[in-house]
Amino acid sequence: MNSSKVINCVVYRHGKRQEHVDIAEISEVLKEEKSFVWLGLNQPEPDFMQTLQQEFNLHELAIEDALVAHQRPKIEQYGESVFIVAKTAHLNDQQRICFGETHFFLGKNFLITVRHGSAEGYAAIRAKAEKNQAMLCEGPGYAFYCLLDFIVDQYANITEALSERIGELEQGMFTTRFDSHALQGVYRLRRELLALRNAAMPVTEICAQLMRFHEDFIPKNLRAYLRDVQDHAHHVVVDSEDMREMLTSAMQVNLALVSVQQSEVNKKLAGWGAVLIVPTIVFSMYGMNFSDMPELKSHFGYPAVLVATFTICGVMWARFKKAGWL
């Protein structure tokens, strides 16, 4: 058993933080009235999770899922507890969205959090929740709400931070210059926004199920809080979809502008080609060794041919210029 994976293990009695609890003593603490255990873990080992299974009477399928990252967000009930998976997200130094996972075991008198990947710690959220002793008296449901609210707030912070970046990307896409690097960045951001949307969307269903079917864990006075989380998650979904649509439109506009610019270049090349074909044909005729060309014996024949050729070219140039080809 690797105790270094235990971030915190505290018992709360009547909403007050009492003491740290040894893992082996948890089963006895759970028998107490008006108390619950809040246990935080970070990528625990299988042997350690087997110990928790016995202490908290957890289902083996939930334990199996909690040991493996890359789970889809979901909520499942196993006996007298529920197993919840939520995706976590934050922006790194390169302004890329990094995802992690937090798995929750929520019971009537316990809350277990299992973090995987790049999920941030919850020490600040625990300290904030402990200040509201009245709500902690309701049990672990309030502690779970605080954590889920923090996760969804992180989603919202990402969409807010990316909105300015997307505005800059849009301005950069309104150009006739083809920039493959910029297009790759836009495509990558669209994929990250899709992942963020897929992380936030199940939260709305998780909140709905908790409010409808799990009154033992979520008292009535906590439902308004979960509805607020549900609403925030819905806004994240809408914002993510809107930003993806904006980026798609920007990509399409950029490609259209590049295509129009290429068309304009082709028109100019075609126009100049038509103008220059006249002297090409005329002068190529003089490369033929014919002795009976009518202008060869005339003193003004050669200047007359040049004037006629350039006159025709000038007329064609004027017509193409008027048509917008040149």
Coordinates of C-alpha atoms in Angstrom, one line a residue, residues 125-312:
I125 CA -11.3 23.9 -2.7
R126 CA -11.3 21.8 0.4
A127 CA -10.2 24.9 2.5
K128 CA -13.0 26.9 0.9
A129 CA -15.6 24.3 1.6
E130 CA -14.5 23.9 5.2
K131 CA -15.4 27.6 5.8
N132 CA -19.1 26.8 5.2
Q133 CA -19.7 24.5 8.1
A134 CA -23.5 24.8 7.8
M135 CA -23.4 23.2 4.3
L136 CA -20.8 20.6 5.3
C137 CA -23.3 19.4 7.9
E138 CA -25.4 18.2 5.0
G139 CA -22.8 15.6 4.2
P140 CA -20.4 14.9 1.4
G141 CA -22.8 16.2 -1.2
Y142 CA -21.7 19.7 -0.6
A143 CA -18.0 18.8 -0.9
F144 CA -18.7 17.1 -4.2
Y145 CA -20.6 20.2 -5.4
C146 CA -17.6 22.4 -4.6
L147 CA -15.2 20.1 -6.6
L148 CA -17.6 19.8 -9.6
D149 CA -18.2 23.6 -9.5
F150 CA -14.4 24.2 -9.6
I151 CA -14.0 21.8 -12.6
V152 CA -16.7 23.5 -14.6
D153 CA -15.4 27.0 -13.6
Q154 CA -12.1 25.9 -15.1
Y155 CA -13.9 25.1 -18.4
A156 CA -15.5 28.6 -18.4
N157 CA -12.1 30.2 -17.7
I158 CA -10.7 28.4 -20.7
T159 CA -13.4 29.5 -23.1
E160 CA -13.1 33.1 -21.8
A161 CA -9.3 33.0 -22.3
L162 CA -9.6 31.5 -25.7
S163 CA -12.2 34.1 -26.9
E164 CA -9.5 36.8 -27.3
R165 CA -7.1 34.4 -29.0
I166 CA -9.8 33.3 -31.4
G167 CA -10.5 36.9 -32.3
E168 CA -6.8 37.4 -33.1
L169 CA -6.8 34.2 -35.2
E170 CA -9.9 35.4 -37.1
Q171 CA -8.2 38.7 -38.0
G172 CA -5.1 36.8 -39.2
M173 CA -7.3 34.6 -41.4
F174 CA -8.8 37.5 -43.3
T175 CA -5.9 37.6 -45.8
T176 CA -5.2 36.5 -49.3
R177 CA -2.0 34.9 -48.2
F178 CA -2.1 31.1 -47.7
D179 CA -0.5 30.2 -44.3
S180 CA -0.4 26.5 -43.6
H181 CA 1.0 27.0 -40.1
A182 CA -2.0 29.3 -39.2
L183 CA -4.4 26.7 -40.6
Q184 CA -2.8 24.0 -38.6
G185 CA -3.1 26.1 -35.4
V186 CA -6.8 26.7 -36.1
Y187 CA -7.5 23.0 -36.8
R188 CA -5.7 22.0 -33.6
L189 CA -7.7 24.6 -31.6
R190 CA -10.9 23.3 -33.1
R191 CA -10.0 19.8 -31.9
E192 CA -9.3 21.0 -28.4
L193 CA -12.6 22.9 -28.3
L194 CA -14.4 19.7 -29.4
A195 CA -12.7 17.8 -26.5
L196 CA -13.7 20.6 -24.1
R197 CA -17.3 20.4 -25.3
N198 CA -17.3 16.6 -24.9
A199 CA -16.0 17.1 -21.4
A200 CA -18.6 19.7 -20.4
M201 CA -21.7 18.1 -22.0
P202 CA -21.9 15.0 -19.7
V203 CA -21.7 17.2 -16.7
T204 CA -25.2 18.5 -17.4
E205 CA -26.5 14.9 -17.4
I206 CA -24.6 14.1 -14.3
C207 CA -26.2 17.0 -12.4
A208 CA -29.6 16.1 -13.7
Q209 CA -29.3 12.5 -12.5
L210 CA -28.0 13.5 -9.1
M211 CA -30.9 15.9 -8.6
R212 CA -33.6 13.4 -9.8
F213 CA -32.4 10.0 -8.5
H214 CA -30.0 10.5 -5.7
E215 CA -31.7 12.4 -2.9
D216 CA -29.7 10.4 -0.3
F217 CA -26.5 12.1 -1.5
I218 CA -27.9 15.5 -2.7
P219 CA -30.3 17.1 -0.2
K220 CA -33.0 19.4 -1.5
N221 CA -31.1 22.6 -0.5
L222 CA -28.2 21.4 -2.6
R223 CA -30.2 21.0 -5.8
A224 CA -30.1 24.7 -6.6
Y225 CA -26.3 24.6 -6.4
L226 CA -26.1 21.7 -8.8
R227 CA -28.6 23.5 -11.2
D228 CA -26.1 26.4 -11.2
V229 CA -23.3 24.0 -12.1
Q230 CA -25.5 22.4 -14.8
D231 CA -26.2 25.9 -16.3
H232 CA -22.5 26.8 -16.3
A233 CA -21.7 23.6 -18.0
H234 CA -24.4 24.2 -20.6
H235 CA -22.9 27.6 -21.3
V236 CA -19.5 26.1 -21.8
V237 CA -21.0 23.7 -24.4
V238 CA -22.7 26.5 -26.3
D239 CA -19.6 28.7 -26.2
S240 CA -17.3 25.9 -27.4
E241 CA -19.7 25.1 -30.3
D242 CA -19.9 28.8 -31.2
M243 CA -16.1 29.2 -31.2
R244 CA -15.6 26.1 -33.3
E245 CA -18.1 27.5 -35.8
M246 CA -16.3 30.8 -35.8
L247 CA -13.0 29.1 -36.5
T248 CA -14.6 27.0 -39.2
S249 CA -16.0 30.1 -40.9
A250 CA -12.6 31.9 -40.6
M251 CA -10.9 28.9 -42.3
Q252 CA -13.5 28.9 -45.1
V253 CA -13.1 32.7 -45.6
N254 CA -9.3 32.4 -45.7
L255 CA -9.5 29.6 -48.3
A256 CA -12.1 31.6 -50.3
L257 CA -9.9 34.7 -50.3
V258 CA -6.9 32.7 -51.4
S259 CA -8.9 31.1 -54.1
V260 CA -10.2 34.5 -55.3
Q261 CA -6.7 35.9 -55.3
Q262 CA -5.5 33.0 -57.4
S263 CA -8.4 33.5 -59.8
E264 CA -7.5 37.2 -60.1
V265 CA -3.9 36.2 -60.9
N266 CA -5.1 33.7 -63.5
K267 CA -7.3 36.3 -65.1
K268 CA -4.4 38.8 -65.4
L269 CA -2.2 36.1 -66.9
A270 CA -4.9 35.1 -69.4
G271 CA -5.5 38.8 -70.3
W272 CA -1.8 39.5 -70.9
G273 CA -1.5 36.2 -72.8
A274 CA -4.3 37.3 -75.1
V275 CA -2.7 40.7 -75.7
L276 CA 0.7 39.3 -76.4
I277 CA -0.5 36.6 -78.7
V278 CA -1.1 39.2 -81.4
P279 CA 2.5 40.3 -81.8
T280 CA 3.6 36.8 -81.3
I281 CA 1.6 35.6 -84.3
V282 CA 2.5 38.6 -86.5
F283 CA 6.2 38.5 -85.8
S284 CA 6.4 34.8 -86.1
M285 CA 5.1 35.1 -89.7
Y286 CA 8.3 37.1 -90.5
G287 CA 10.3 34.2 -89.5
M288 CA 9.1 32.3 -92.5
N289 CA 11.3 32.7 -95.6
F290 CA 8.7 33.9 -98.1
S291 CA 9.8 36.4 -100.7
D292 CA 6.3 37.6 -101.8
M293 CA 5.2 39.2 -98.6
P294 CA 3.3 42.4 -99.6
E295 CA 5.1 44.7 -97.2
L296 CA 8.6 43.6 -98.0
K297 CA 8.9 45.9 -101.0
S298 CA 7.1 48.8 -99.4
H299 CA 9.1 51.6 -97.8
F300 CA 6.5 52.0 -95.1
G301 CA 5.5 48.4 -94.8
Y302 CA 7.4 47.5 -91.7
P303 CA 6.3 50.6 -89.7
A304 CA 2.7 50.0 -90.8
V305 CA 2.8 46.4 -89.5
L306 CA 4.2 47.6 -86.2
V307 CA 1.6 50.3 -85.9
A308 CA -1.2 47.9 -86.7
T309 CA 0.1 45.3 -84.3
F310 CA 0.4 47.7 -81.4
T311 CA -2.9 49.3 -82.2
I312 CA -4.6 45.9 -82.0

